Coordinates of C-alpha atoms in Angstrom, one line a residue:
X1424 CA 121.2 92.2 81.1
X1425 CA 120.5 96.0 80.8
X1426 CA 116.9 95.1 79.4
X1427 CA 116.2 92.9 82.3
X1428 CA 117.2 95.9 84.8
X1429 CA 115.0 98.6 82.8
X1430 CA 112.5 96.2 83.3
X1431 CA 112.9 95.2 86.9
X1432 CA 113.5 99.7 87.6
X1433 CA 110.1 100.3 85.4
X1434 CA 108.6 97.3 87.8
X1435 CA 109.8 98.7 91.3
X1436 CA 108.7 102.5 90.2
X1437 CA 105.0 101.2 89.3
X1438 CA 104.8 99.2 92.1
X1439 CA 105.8 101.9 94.7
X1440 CA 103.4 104.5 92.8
X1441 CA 100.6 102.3 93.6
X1442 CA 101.7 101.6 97.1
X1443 CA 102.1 105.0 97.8
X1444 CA 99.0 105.9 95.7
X1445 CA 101.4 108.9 94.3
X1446 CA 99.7 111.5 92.4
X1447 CA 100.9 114.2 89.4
X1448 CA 103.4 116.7 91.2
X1449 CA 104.2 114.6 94.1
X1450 CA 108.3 113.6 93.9
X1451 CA 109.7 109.8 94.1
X1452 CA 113.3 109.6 95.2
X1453 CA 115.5 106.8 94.1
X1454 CA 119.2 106.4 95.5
X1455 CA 120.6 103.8 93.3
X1456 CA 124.5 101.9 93.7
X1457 CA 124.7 100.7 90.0
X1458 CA 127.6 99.4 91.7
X1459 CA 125.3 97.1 94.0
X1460 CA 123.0 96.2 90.8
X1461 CA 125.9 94.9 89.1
X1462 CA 127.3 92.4 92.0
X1463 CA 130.1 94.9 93.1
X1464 CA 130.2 96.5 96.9
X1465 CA 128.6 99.8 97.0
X1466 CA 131.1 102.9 95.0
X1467 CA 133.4 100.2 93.5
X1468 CA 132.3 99.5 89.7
X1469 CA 129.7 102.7 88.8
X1470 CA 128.3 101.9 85.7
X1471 CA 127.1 104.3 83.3
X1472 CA 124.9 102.0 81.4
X1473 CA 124.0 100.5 84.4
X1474 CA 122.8 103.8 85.3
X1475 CA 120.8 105.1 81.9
X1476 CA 118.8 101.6 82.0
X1477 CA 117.3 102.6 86.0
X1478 CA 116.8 106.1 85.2
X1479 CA 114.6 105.2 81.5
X1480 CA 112.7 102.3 83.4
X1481 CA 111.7 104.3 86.1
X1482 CA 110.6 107.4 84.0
X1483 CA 108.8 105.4 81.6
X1484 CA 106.6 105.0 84.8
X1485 CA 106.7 108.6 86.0
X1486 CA 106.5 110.4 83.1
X1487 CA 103.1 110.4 82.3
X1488 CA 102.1 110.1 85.8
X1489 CA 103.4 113.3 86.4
X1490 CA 105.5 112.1 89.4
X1491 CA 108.8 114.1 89.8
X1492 CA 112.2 111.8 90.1
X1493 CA 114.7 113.4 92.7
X1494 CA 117.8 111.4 91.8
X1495 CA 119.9 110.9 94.9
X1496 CA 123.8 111.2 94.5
X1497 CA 125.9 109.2 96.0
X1498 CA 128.4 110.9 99.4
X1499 CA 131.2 112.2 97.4
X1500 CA 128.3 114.5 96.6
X1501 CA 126.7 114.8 100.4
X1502 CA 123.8 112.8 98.8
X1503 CA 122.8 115.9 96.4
X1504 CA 119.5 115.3 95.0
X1505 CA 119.5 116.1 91.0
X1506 CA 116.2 117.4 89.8
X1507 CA 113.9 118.8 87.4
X1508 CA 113.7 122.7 88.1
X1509 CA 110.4 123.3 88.0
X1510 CA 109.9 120.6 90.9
X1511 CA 112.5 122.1 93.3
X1512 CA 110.1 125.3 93.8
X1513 CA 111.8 127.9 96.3
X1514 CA 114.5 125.3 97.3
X1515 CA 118.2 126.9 97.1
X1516 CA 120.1 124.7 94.1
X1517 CA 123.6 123.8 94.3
X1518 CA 125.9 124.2 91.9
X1519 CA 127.5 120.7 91.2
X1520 CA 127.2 118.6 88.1
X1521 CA 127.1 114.8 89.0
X1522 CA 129.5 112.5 87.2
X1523 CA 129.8 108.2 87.4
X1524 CA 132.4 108.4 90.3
X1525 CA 131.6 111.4 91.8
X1526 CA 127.9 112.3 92.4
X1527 CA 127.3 108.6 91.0
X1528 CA 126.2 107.0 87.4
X1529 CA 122.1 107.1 88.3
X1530 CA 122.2 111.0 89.3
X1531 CA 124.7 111.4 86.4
X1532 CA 121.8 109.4 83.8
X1533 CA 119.1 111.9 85.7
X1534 CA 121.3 115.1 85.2
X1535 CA 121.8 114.6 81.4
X1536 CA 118.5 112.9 80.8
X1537 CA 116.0 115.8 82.2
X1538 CA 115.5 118.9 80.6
X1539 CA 116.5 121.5 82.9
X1540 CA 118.5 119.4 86.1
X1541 CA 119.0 121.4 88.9
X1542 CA 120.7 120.2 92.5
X1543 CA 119.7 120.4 95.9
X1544 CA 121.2 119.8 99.1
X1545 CA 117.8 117.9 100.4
X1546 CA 114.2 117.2 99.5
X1547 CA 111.0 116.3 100.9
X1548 CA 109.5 113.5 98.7
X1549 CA 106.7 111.9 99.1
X1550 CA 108.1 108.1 98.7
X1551 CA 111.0 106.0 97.1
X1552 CA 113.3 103.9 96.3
X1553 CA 116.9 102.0 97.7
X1554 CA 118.2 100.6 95.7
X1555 CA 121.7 99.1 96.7
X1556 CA 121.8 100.3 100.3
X1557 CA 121.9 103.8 99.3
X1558 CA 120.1 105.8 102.4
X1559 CA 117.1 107.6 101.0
X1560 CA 115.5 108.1 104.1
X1561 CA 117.2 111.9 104.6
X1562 CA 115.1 112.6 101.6
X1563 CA 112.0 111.8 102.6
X1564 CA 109.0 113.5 104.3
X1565 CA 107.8 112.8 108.0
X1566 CA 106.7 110.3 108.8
X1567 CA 108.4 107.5 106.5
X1568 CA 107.1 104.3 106.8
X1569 CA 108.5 101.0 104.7
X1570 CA 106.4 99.4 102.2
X1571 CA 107.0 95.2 100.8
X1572 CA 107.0 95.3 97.3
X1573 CA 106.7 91.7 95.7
X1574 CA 110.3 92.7 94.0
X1575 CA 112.9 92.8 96.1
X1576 CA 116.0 93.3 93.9
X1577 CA 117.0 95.5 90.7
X1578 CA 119.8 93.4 89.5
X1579 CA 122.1 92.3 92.2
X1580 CA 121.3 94.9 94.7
X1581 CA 118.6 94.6 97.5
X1582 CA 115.7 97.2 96.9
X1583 CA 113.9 98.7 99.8
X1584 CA 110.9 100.8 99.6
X1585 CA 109.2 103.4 101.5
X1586 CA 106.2 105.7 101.9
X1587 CA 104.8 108.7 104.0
X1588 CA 102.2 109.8 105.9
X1589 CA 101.0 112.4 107.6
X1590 CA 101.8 113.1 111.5
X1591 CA 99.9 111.7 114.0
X1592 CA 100.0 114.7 116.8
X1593 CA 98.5 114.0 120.0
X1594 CA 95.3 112.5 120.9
X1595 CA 94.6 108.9 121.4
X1596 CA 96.4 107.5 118.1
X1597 CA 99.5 108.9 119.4
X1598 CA 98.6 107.0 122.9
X1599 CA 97.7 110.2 125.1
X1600 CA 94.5 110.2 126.2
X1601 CA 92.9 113.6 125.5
X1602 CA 90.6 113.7 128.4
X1603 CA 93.5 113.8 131.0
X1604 CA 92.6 116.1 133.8

């Protein structure tokens, strides 16, 4: 079972790095209810292992991309994001170490799997991942905007998807007409 959800996390993170055309340096968030993944309603039944096997698949894929993860934590942590320190730049960091039932068991896999984690109260990525319902969309850049994958589950839990793209300001895409006089 944990293989099969490496895979189907290693699936969903090259899939939404292609849909989003993400590039070295940009940042991929991923909320993730291990929970969810394992059958259980969202914050009943985190899962440590359930946790490690979604954070290795997906950095198998980032990694040598050079995409940033920014691991979401669950509420008990306000939705902390865990983080490599070199890609929270200026941000202020928070001083809070994640753990399975309290931050959650993906940001607690993220935490202890990167080199030097760091937390932040928010981000500003460039795409990512729901897995399991988890509200990523706080995390995200303007203007957000959903993307299919062909997977639509990592284990038992529903996984949404999302990119962004730059503002439209004014002008006739955003349906003013310029030329008013």
């Amino acid at each position: 079972m944990l293989e099969q959800i490496r895979q189907e996390a290693r699936q969903a993170a090259q899939q939404i790095c292609q849909a989003a055309k993400l590039q070295k340096g940009q940042i991929l968030v991923v909320g993730c209810s291990t929970s969810e993944v394992g059958g259980h309603n969202v914050g009943s039944y985190s899962s440590p292992e359930i946790g490690q096997a979604i954070y290795e698949g997906i950095q198998e894929v980032l990694q040598p991309k050079g995409i940033w993860l920014a691991a979401q934590c669950c509420e008990h942590l306000n939705r902390a994001i865990i983080v490599e320190a070199e890609a929270a730049g200026q941000a202020e960091i928070c001083n809070v170490v994640p753990q399975p039932k309290a931050g959650g068991s993906f940001a607690t896999a993220a935490y202890h799997g990167f080199q030097h984690p760091v937390a932040l109260e928010s981000i500003r990525a460039d795409a990512g991942l729901d897995i399991g319902g988890t509200l990523i969309g706080m995390h995200l850049k303007r203007v957000a905007v959903p993307v299919r994958l062909e997977q639509k589950n990592v284990g038992q839990a529903i996984l949404l998807a999302a990119r962004v793209r730059p503002k439209y300001i004014g002008g006739e895409r955003a349906g003013y007409d310029v030329n008013l006089k």
